[in-house]
Amino acid sequence: MGLLGSRSSLAAGAAALLLLTLLAVGHCGGEVDFDASGAGAGENYNTSDAAKYWGPWLPARATWYGQPNGAGPDDNGGACGFKHVNQYPFMSMGSCGNQPLFKDGKGCGSCYKIRCRKDPSCSGRAETVIITDMNYYPVSKYHFDLSGTAFGRLAKPGLNDKLRHSGIIDIEFTRVPCEFPGLKIGFQVQEFSNPVYFAVLVEYEDGDGDVVQVDLMESKTAHGPPTGRWTPMRESWGSIWRLDTNHRLQAPFSIRIRNESGKTLVAKNVIPANWRPNTFYRSFVQYS
């Protein structure tokens, strides 16, 4: 097999392993025993209302999954690719979002204020949650499948378990800017990355909290001169972006990201020449 064939096989193998990883990641719980006829199956959702910052409070429904005081997924991960969602800045306040919230992964990291006022156990106090996972079984047009911790935080003092026993509750939500004090945007190089396949998780973006486009610039061409050219990466799944090439990538890499509001940031040479898979690299840039 030629060199190009070997590289193609290597990239294809890495992509297959990445898909298996996605399937192994903990997701929201199974189907809810509920009449979902009002969930708008087959509807083309207009997500503009949900995307407005501090817009009108919109009706939604909430459920919860995982441990009563947990972060949701058993592995503290989720379909967005984030890890350690039980720790700062997520602090177990994550939620699965159905398609108008998850947006095929482009809603990953978005922040919402939610509150409940109809259930007698509800406090009416607004709490902030972050989209960290995908909700596959919506029971309404907008459905937040919350971590047990986030669901309990909606309750009056001492009534956390009672509210969780309600199972499905009516809530209201509005989108808000994300705030991650003390953090810069981070890049987690994924496990199966190699010289011809590079995948990276983007996280901790203030403001929109999400990413809609990622581009990579190599430091030089294979023959030496600087490239000066941005190469678009493809969304792999969740908040993970990938680049498959037919040549050995030349590090260090600069990464350019664009959020939903159209704001662009460049993390220059954020991925060093001696980069390794399964390694986190923090930038010096942030949207705030």
Tab-separated table of C-alpha atoms in Angstrom:
chain	number	residue	atom	x	y	z
A	1	MET	CA	0.000	0.000	0.000
A	2	GLY	CA	1.304	3.472	-0.910
A	3	LEU	CA	1.922	6.280	1.503
A	4	LEU	CA	-1.320	8.062	0.556
A	5	GLY	CA	-3.287	4.842	1.030
A	6	SER	CA	-1.729	4.311	4.442
A	7	ARG	CA	-2.618	7.825	5.508
A	8	SER	CA	-6.192	7.446	4.255
A	9	SER	CA	-6.571	4.184	6.153
A	10	LEU	CA	-5.146	5.783	9.288
A	11	ALA	CA	-7.581	8.688	9.123
A	12	ALA	CA	-10.518	6.379	8.379
A	13	GLY	CA	-9.600	4.142	11.291
A	14	ALA	CA	-9.356	7.096	13.620
A	15	ALA	CA	-12.769	8.335	12.508
A	16	ALA	CA	-14.302	4.901	13.140
A	17	LEU	CA	-12.798	4.746	16.626
A	18	LEU	CA	-14.080	8.247	17.321
A	19	LEU	CA	-17.595	7.173	16.362
A	20	LEU	CA	-17.378	4.221	18.740
A	21	THR	CA	-16.323	6.630	21.467
A	22	LEU	CA	-19.390	8.768	20.805
A	23	LEU	CA	-21.660	5.753	21.082
A	24	ALA	CA	-20.055	4.843	24.395
A	25	VAL	CA	-20.518	8.298	25.921
A	26	GLY	CA	-23.345	8.596	28.455
A	27	HIS	CA	-26.452	10.260	27.099
A	28	CYS	CA	-29.788	11.382	28.512
A	29	GLY	CA	-32.035	8.684	29.916
A	30	GLY	CA	-34.328	6.443	27.919
A	31	GLU	CA	-37.811	7.136	26.671
A	32	VAL	CA	-40.230	8.808	29.040
A	33	ASP	CA	-43.573	7.146	29.658
A	34	PHE	CA	-45.536	10.144	28.458
A	35	ASP	CA	-47.807	11.214	25.627
A	36	ALA	CA	-45.438	13.236	23.480
A	37	SER	CA	-48.062	14.156	20.874
A	38	GLY	CA	-47.402	17.826	21.626
A	39	ALA	CA	-43.671	17.518	21.083
A	40	GLY	CA	-43.949	18.739	17.487
A	41	ALA	CA	-42.533	15.608	15.830
A	42	GLY	CA	-41.515	16.401	12.275
A	43	GLU	CA	-41.827	20.144	12.837
A	44	ASN	CA	-39.218	22.492	11.382
A	45	TYR	CA	-38.267	24.296	14.544
A	46	ASN	CA	-37.675	28.043	14.427
A	47	THR	CA	-34.936	28.497	16.995
A	48	SER	CA	-34.806	32.294	16.801
A	49	ASP	CA	-36.837	32.813	19.988
A	50	ALA	CA	-34.619	30.410	21.917
A	51	ALA	CA	-31.493	32.137	20.613
A	52	LYS	CA	-32.388	35.631	21.845
A	53	TYR	CA	-30.468	36.806	24.905
A	54	TRP	CA	-32.763	37.882	27.733
A	55	GLY	CA	-35.703	37.412	25.402
A	56	PRO	CA	-39.213	36.595	26.576
A	57	TRP	CA	-39.579	33.691	28.965
A	58	LEU	CA	-40.581	30.749	26.751
A	59	PRO	CA	-42.543	27.689	27.900
A	60	ALA	CA	-40.766	24.352	28.058
A	61	ARG	CA	-40.805	21.112	29.979
A	62	ALA	CA	-38.120	19.594	32.130
A	63	THR	CA	-37.227	16.100	33.241
A	64	TRP	CA	-34.096	14.801	34.933
A	65	TYR	CA	-31.770	11.828	34.653
A	66	GLY	CA	-28.799	10.226	36.365
A	67	GLN	CA	-28.252	10.397	40.101
A	68	PRO	CA	-30.503	12.696	42.180
A	69	ASN	CA	-27.529	14.859	43.157
A	70	GLY	CA	-25.347	14.035	40.157
A	71	ALA	CA	-24.215	15.753	36.968
A	72	GLY	CA	-26.381	13.636	34.640
A	73	PRO	CA	-24.220	11.203	32.621
A	74	ASP	CA	-22.627	8.352	34.559
A	75	ASP	CA	-19.245	9.296	33.057
A	76	ASN	CA	-19.680	13.038	33.762
A	77	GLY	CA	-19.495	13.638	30.018
A	78	GLY	CA	-22.207	13.756	27.367
A	79	ALA	CA	-22.874	14.071	23.638
A	80	CYS	CA	-21.184	17.491	23.449
A	81	GLY	CA	-17.837	15.914	24.293
A	82	PHE	CA	-17.286	17.912	27.482
A	83	LYS	CA	-15.615	16.092	30.364
A	84	HIS	CA	-15.890	16.504	34.119
A	85	VAL	CA	-19.234	18.289	33.956
A	86	ASN	CA	-19.436	17.711	37.713
A	87	GLN	CA	-16.601	20.222	38.156
A	88	TYR	CA	-16.071	23.946	37.514
A	89	PRO	CA	-17.395	25.653	35.462
A	90	PHE	CA	-20.285	23.253	34.871
A	91	MET	CA	-20.728	22.320	38.532
A	92	SER	CA	-23.273	19.592	37.653
A	93	MET	CA	-25.647	22.226	36.230
A	94	GLY	CA	-25.815	20.619	32.794
A	95	SER	CA	-28.781	19.758	30.632
A	96	CYS	CA	-29.582	17.705	27.588
A	97	GLY	CA	-31.324	19.808	24.964
A	98	ASN	CA	-33.589	18.627	22.191
A	99	GLN	CA	-32.867	19.779	18.639
A	100	PRO	CA	-33.896	23.484	18.954
A	101	LEU	CA	-31.436	23.731	21.862
A	102	PHE	CA	-28.745	21.211	20.875
A	103	LYS	CA	-28.719	22.359	17.202
A	104	ASP	CA	-26.813	19.325	15.900
A	105	GLY	CA	-24.053	20.111	18.386
A	106	LYS	CA	-23.759	23.825	17.610
A	107	GLY	CA	-25.803	24.568	20.739
A	108	CYS	CA	-23.268	22.825	22.962
A	109	GLY	CA	-22.094	25.145	25.713
A	110	SER	CA	-25.029	27.561	25.425
A	111	CYS	CA	-26.387	28.926	28.703
A	112	TYR	CA	-30.021	29.353	29.753
A	113	LYS	CA	-31.883	30.683	32.753
A	114	ILE	CA	-34.712	28.334	33.730
A	115	ARG	CA	-37.415	28.556	36.401
A	116	CYS	CA	-40.511	26.659	37.432
A	117	ARG	CA	-43.568	28.177	39.075
A	118	LYS	CA	-46.508	25.803	38.563
A	119	ASP	CA	-45.503	22.845	40.723
A	120	PRO	CA	-46.127	23.516	44.443
A	121	SER	CA	-42.525	22.486	45.158
A	122	CYS	CA	-41.078	25.061	42.739
A	123	SER	CA	-39.238	28.045	44.157
A	124	GLY	CA	-39.767	30.300	41.132
A	125	ARG	CA	-36.080	31.223	41.362
A	126	ALA	CA	-34.123	31.270	38.085
A	127	GLU	CA	-31.082	28.992	37.760
A	128	THR	CA	-28.479	28.870	34.994
A	129	VAL	CA	-27.860	25.620	33.102
A	130	ILE	CA	-25.465	24.747	30.265
A	131	ILE	CA	-26.280	22.515	27.290
A	132	THR	CA	-23.907	19.561	27.634
A	133	ASP	CA	-25.806	16.689	26.023
A	134	MET	CA	-28.451	15.686	23.459
A	135	ASN	CA	-32.070	14.916	24.337
A	136	TYR	CA	-33.288	12.142	22.052
A	137	TYR	CA	-36.848	11.834	23.404
A	138	PRO	CA	-38.426	15.303	23.661
A	139	VAL	CA	-41.789	15.678	25.362
A	140	SER	CA	-42.346	19.265	24.192
A	141	LYS	CA	-41.100	21.764	21.622
A	142	TYR	CA	-38.380	22.807	24.069
A	143	HIS	CA	-37.312	20.071	26.467
A	144	PHE	CA	-34.549	20.336	29.049
A	145	ASP	CA	-33.517	16.943	30.428
A	146	LEU	CA	-31.622	18.198	33.450
A	147	SER	CA	-29.057	16.667	35.728
A	148	GLY	CA	-30.510	15.653	39.083
A	149	THR	CA	-28.618	18.526	40.666
A	150	ALA	CA	-30.024	21.143	38.282
A	151	PHE	CA	-33.576	19.824	38.615
A	152	GLY	CA	-33.372	19.906	42.401
A	153	ARG	CA	-32.089	23.483	42.369
A	154	LEU	CA	-35.480	24.605	41.046
A	155	ALA	CA	-37.177	23.548	44.281
A	156	LYS	CA	-38.033	25.392	47.444
A	157	PRO	CA	-35.617	24.704	50.327
A	158	GLY	CA	-35.993	21.135	51.560
A	159	LEU	CA	-38.292	20.087	48.698
A	160	ASN	CA	-35.626	18.971	46.192
A	161	ASP	CA	-36.560	15.291	46.317
A	162	LYS	CA	-40.281	16.054	46.249
A	163	LEU	CA	-39.842	18.095	43.071
A	164	ARG	CA	-37.734	15.363	41.493
A	165	HIS	CA	-40.555	12.905	42.231
A	166	SER	CA	-42.810	15.031	40.010
A	167	GLY	CA	-40.864	13.635	37.051
A	168	ILE	CA	-41.990	16.056	34.338
A	169	ILE	CA	-42.595	19.716	35.147
A	170	ASP	CA	-43.499	22.855	33.244
A	171	ILE	CA	-40.732	25.448	33.196
A	172	GLU	CA	-39.851	28.727	31.513
A	173	PHE	CA	-36.502	29.590	29.956
A	174	THR	CA	-34.538	32.378	28.326
A	175	ARG	CA	-31.060	32.376	26.847
A	176	VAL	CA	-28.316	34.253	28.702
A	177	PRO	CA	-24.629	34.930	28.009
A	178	CYS	CA	-22.256	32.399	29.516
A	179	GLU	CA	-19.789	33.596	32.116
A	180	PHE	CA	-16.758	31.488	33.035
A	181	PRO	CA	-14.677	33.708	35.364
A	182	GLY	CA	-10.967	32.941	35.360
A	183	LEU	CA	-11.073	30.720	32.274
A	184	LYS	CA	-9.715	31.211	28.775
A	185	ILE	CA	-10.939	29.209	25.798
A	186	GLY	CA	-9.509	25.699	25.889
A	187	PHE	CA	-8.702	23.051	23.280
A	188	GLN	CA	-8.695	19.350	24.170
A	189	VAL	CA	-6.902	17.304	21.498
A	190	GLN	CA	-8.835	14.086	21.038
A	191	GLU	CA	-7.590	10.574	21.636
A	192	PHE	CA	-7.181	9.338	18.066
A	193	SER	CA	-5.516	12.412	16.582
A	194	ASN	CA	-2.399	11.715	14.508
A	195	PRO	CA	-0.250	13.427	11.837
A	196	VAL	CA	-3.010	13.198	9.177
A	197	TYR	CA	-6.090	13.437	11.390
A	198	PHE	CA	-6.597	16.145	13.986
A	199	ALA	CA	-9.658	16.448	16.226
A	200	VAL	CA	-10.151	18.986	18.997
A	201	LEU	CA	-12.819	19.830	21.568
A	202	VAL	CA	-13.436	23.583	22.006
A	203	GLU	CA	-14.757	24.714	25.386
A	204	TYR	CA	-15.219	27.530	27.924
A	205	GLU	CA	-16.376	30.264	25.542
A	206	ASP	CA	-17.852	33.285	27.326
A	207	GLY	CA	-20.871	34.930	25.741
A	208	ASP	CA	-22.562	32.610	23.260
A	209	GLY	CA	-20.849	29.589	24.799
A	210	ASP	CA	-21.026	27.817	21.455
A	211	VAL	CA	-18.935	27.508	18.288
A	212	VAL	CA	-20.290	27.388	14.734
A	213	GLN	CA	-17.001	27.292	12.782
A	214	VAL	CA	-13.409	26.315	13.500
A	215	ASP	CA	-10.412	26.802	11.181
A	216	LEU	CA	-6.820	25.637	11.546
A	217	MET	CA	-3.605	27.182	10.254
A	218	GLU	CA	-0.442	25.119	10.031
A	219	SER	CA	2.813	26.884	10.876
A	220	LYS	CA	4.386	25.950	7.562
A	221	THR	CA	3.944	23.844	4.472
A	222	ALA	CA	5.514	20.440	4.162
A	223	HIS	CA	8.344	22.133	2.207
A	224	GLY	CA	9.029	24.864	4.743
A	225	PRO	CA	7.439	28.255	3.897
A	226	PRO	CA	4.646	29.574	6.161
A	227	THR	CA	1.185	28.745	4.874
A	228	GLY	CA	-0.712	31.899	5.844
A	229	ARG	CA	-3.844	29.947	4.968
A	230	TRP	CA	-6.784	28.892	7.132
A	231	THR	CA	-8.196	25.423	6.515
A	232	PRO	CA	-11.825	24.877	7.590
A	233	MET	CA	-12.377	22.054	10.034
A	234	ARG	CA	-15.537	19.932	10.001
A	235	GLU	CA	-17.840	19.438	12.934
A	236	SER	CA	-17.321	15.839	14.010
A	237	TRP	CA	-19.868	15.601	16.828
A	238	GLY	CA	-20.933	17.799	19.682
A	239	SER	CA	-18.302	20.493	20.231
A	240	ILE	CA	-15.545	18.424	18.592
A	241	TRP	CA	-14.098	19.569	15.271
A	242	ARG	CA	-11.863	17.542	12.953
A	243	LEU	CA	-9.495	17.881	10.007
A	244	ASP	CA	-8.603	14.981	7.702
A	245	THR	CA	-5.660	15.595	5.389
A	246	ASN	CA	-3.597	13.862	2.717
A	247	HIS	CA	-0.342	15.190	4.157
A	248	ARG	CA	1.391	15.342	7.514
A	249	LEU	CA	0.166	18.371	9.415
A	250	GLN	CA	2.879	20.867	10.333
A	251	ALA	CA	2.578	22.102	13.932
A	252	PRO	CA	2.377	24.394	15.838
A	253	PHE	CA	-1.234	25.161	14.904
A	254	SER	CA	-3.218	28.366	15.255
A	255	ILE	CA	-6.965	27.929	15.650
A	256	ARG	CA	-9.661	30.404	14.654
A	257	ILE	CA	-13.166	30.053	16.098
A	258	ARG	CA	-16.425	31.822	15.281
A	259	ASN	CA	-19.437	31.862	17.578
A	260	GLU	CA	-23.134	32.103	16.755
A	261	SER	CA	-23.072	35.903	16.983
A	262	GLY	CA	-20.385	36.016	14.275
A	263	LYS	CA	-17.540	37.051	16.565
A	264	THR	CA	-14.155	35.576	15.658
A	265	LEU	CA	-11.140	34.874	17.844
A	266	VAL	CA	-7.688	33.557	16.921
A	267	ALA	CA	-5.629	31.456	19.328
A	268	LYS	CA	-2.177	31.806	17.780
A	269	ASN	CA	0.070	28.741	17.977
A	270	VAL	CA	-2.156	27.348	20.725
A	271	ILE	CA	-1.322	23.756	19.725
A	272	PRO	CA	2.465	23.333	20.126
A	273	ALA	CA	4.866	21.523	17.821
A	274	ASN	CA	5.121	18.601	20.258
A	275	TRP	CA	1.350	18.247	20.759
A	276	ARG	CA	-0.065	14.959	21.998
A	277	PRO	CA	-3.511	13.321	21.913
A	278	ASN	CA	-5.570	13.417	25.125
A	279	THR	CA	-3.965	16.719	26.084
A	280	PHE	CA	-5.603	20.010	27.043
A	281	TYR	CA	-4.146	23.286	25.753
A	282	ARG	CA	-5.402	26.581	27.164
A	283	SER	CA	-5.327	29.690	25.024
A	284	PHE	CA	-4.861	33.327	26.021
A	285	VAL	CA	-8.068	34.486	24.345
A	286	GLN	CA	-11.651	34.849	25.512
A	287	TYR	CA	-14.799	36.539	24.199
A	288	SER	CA	-15.292	38.664	27.297
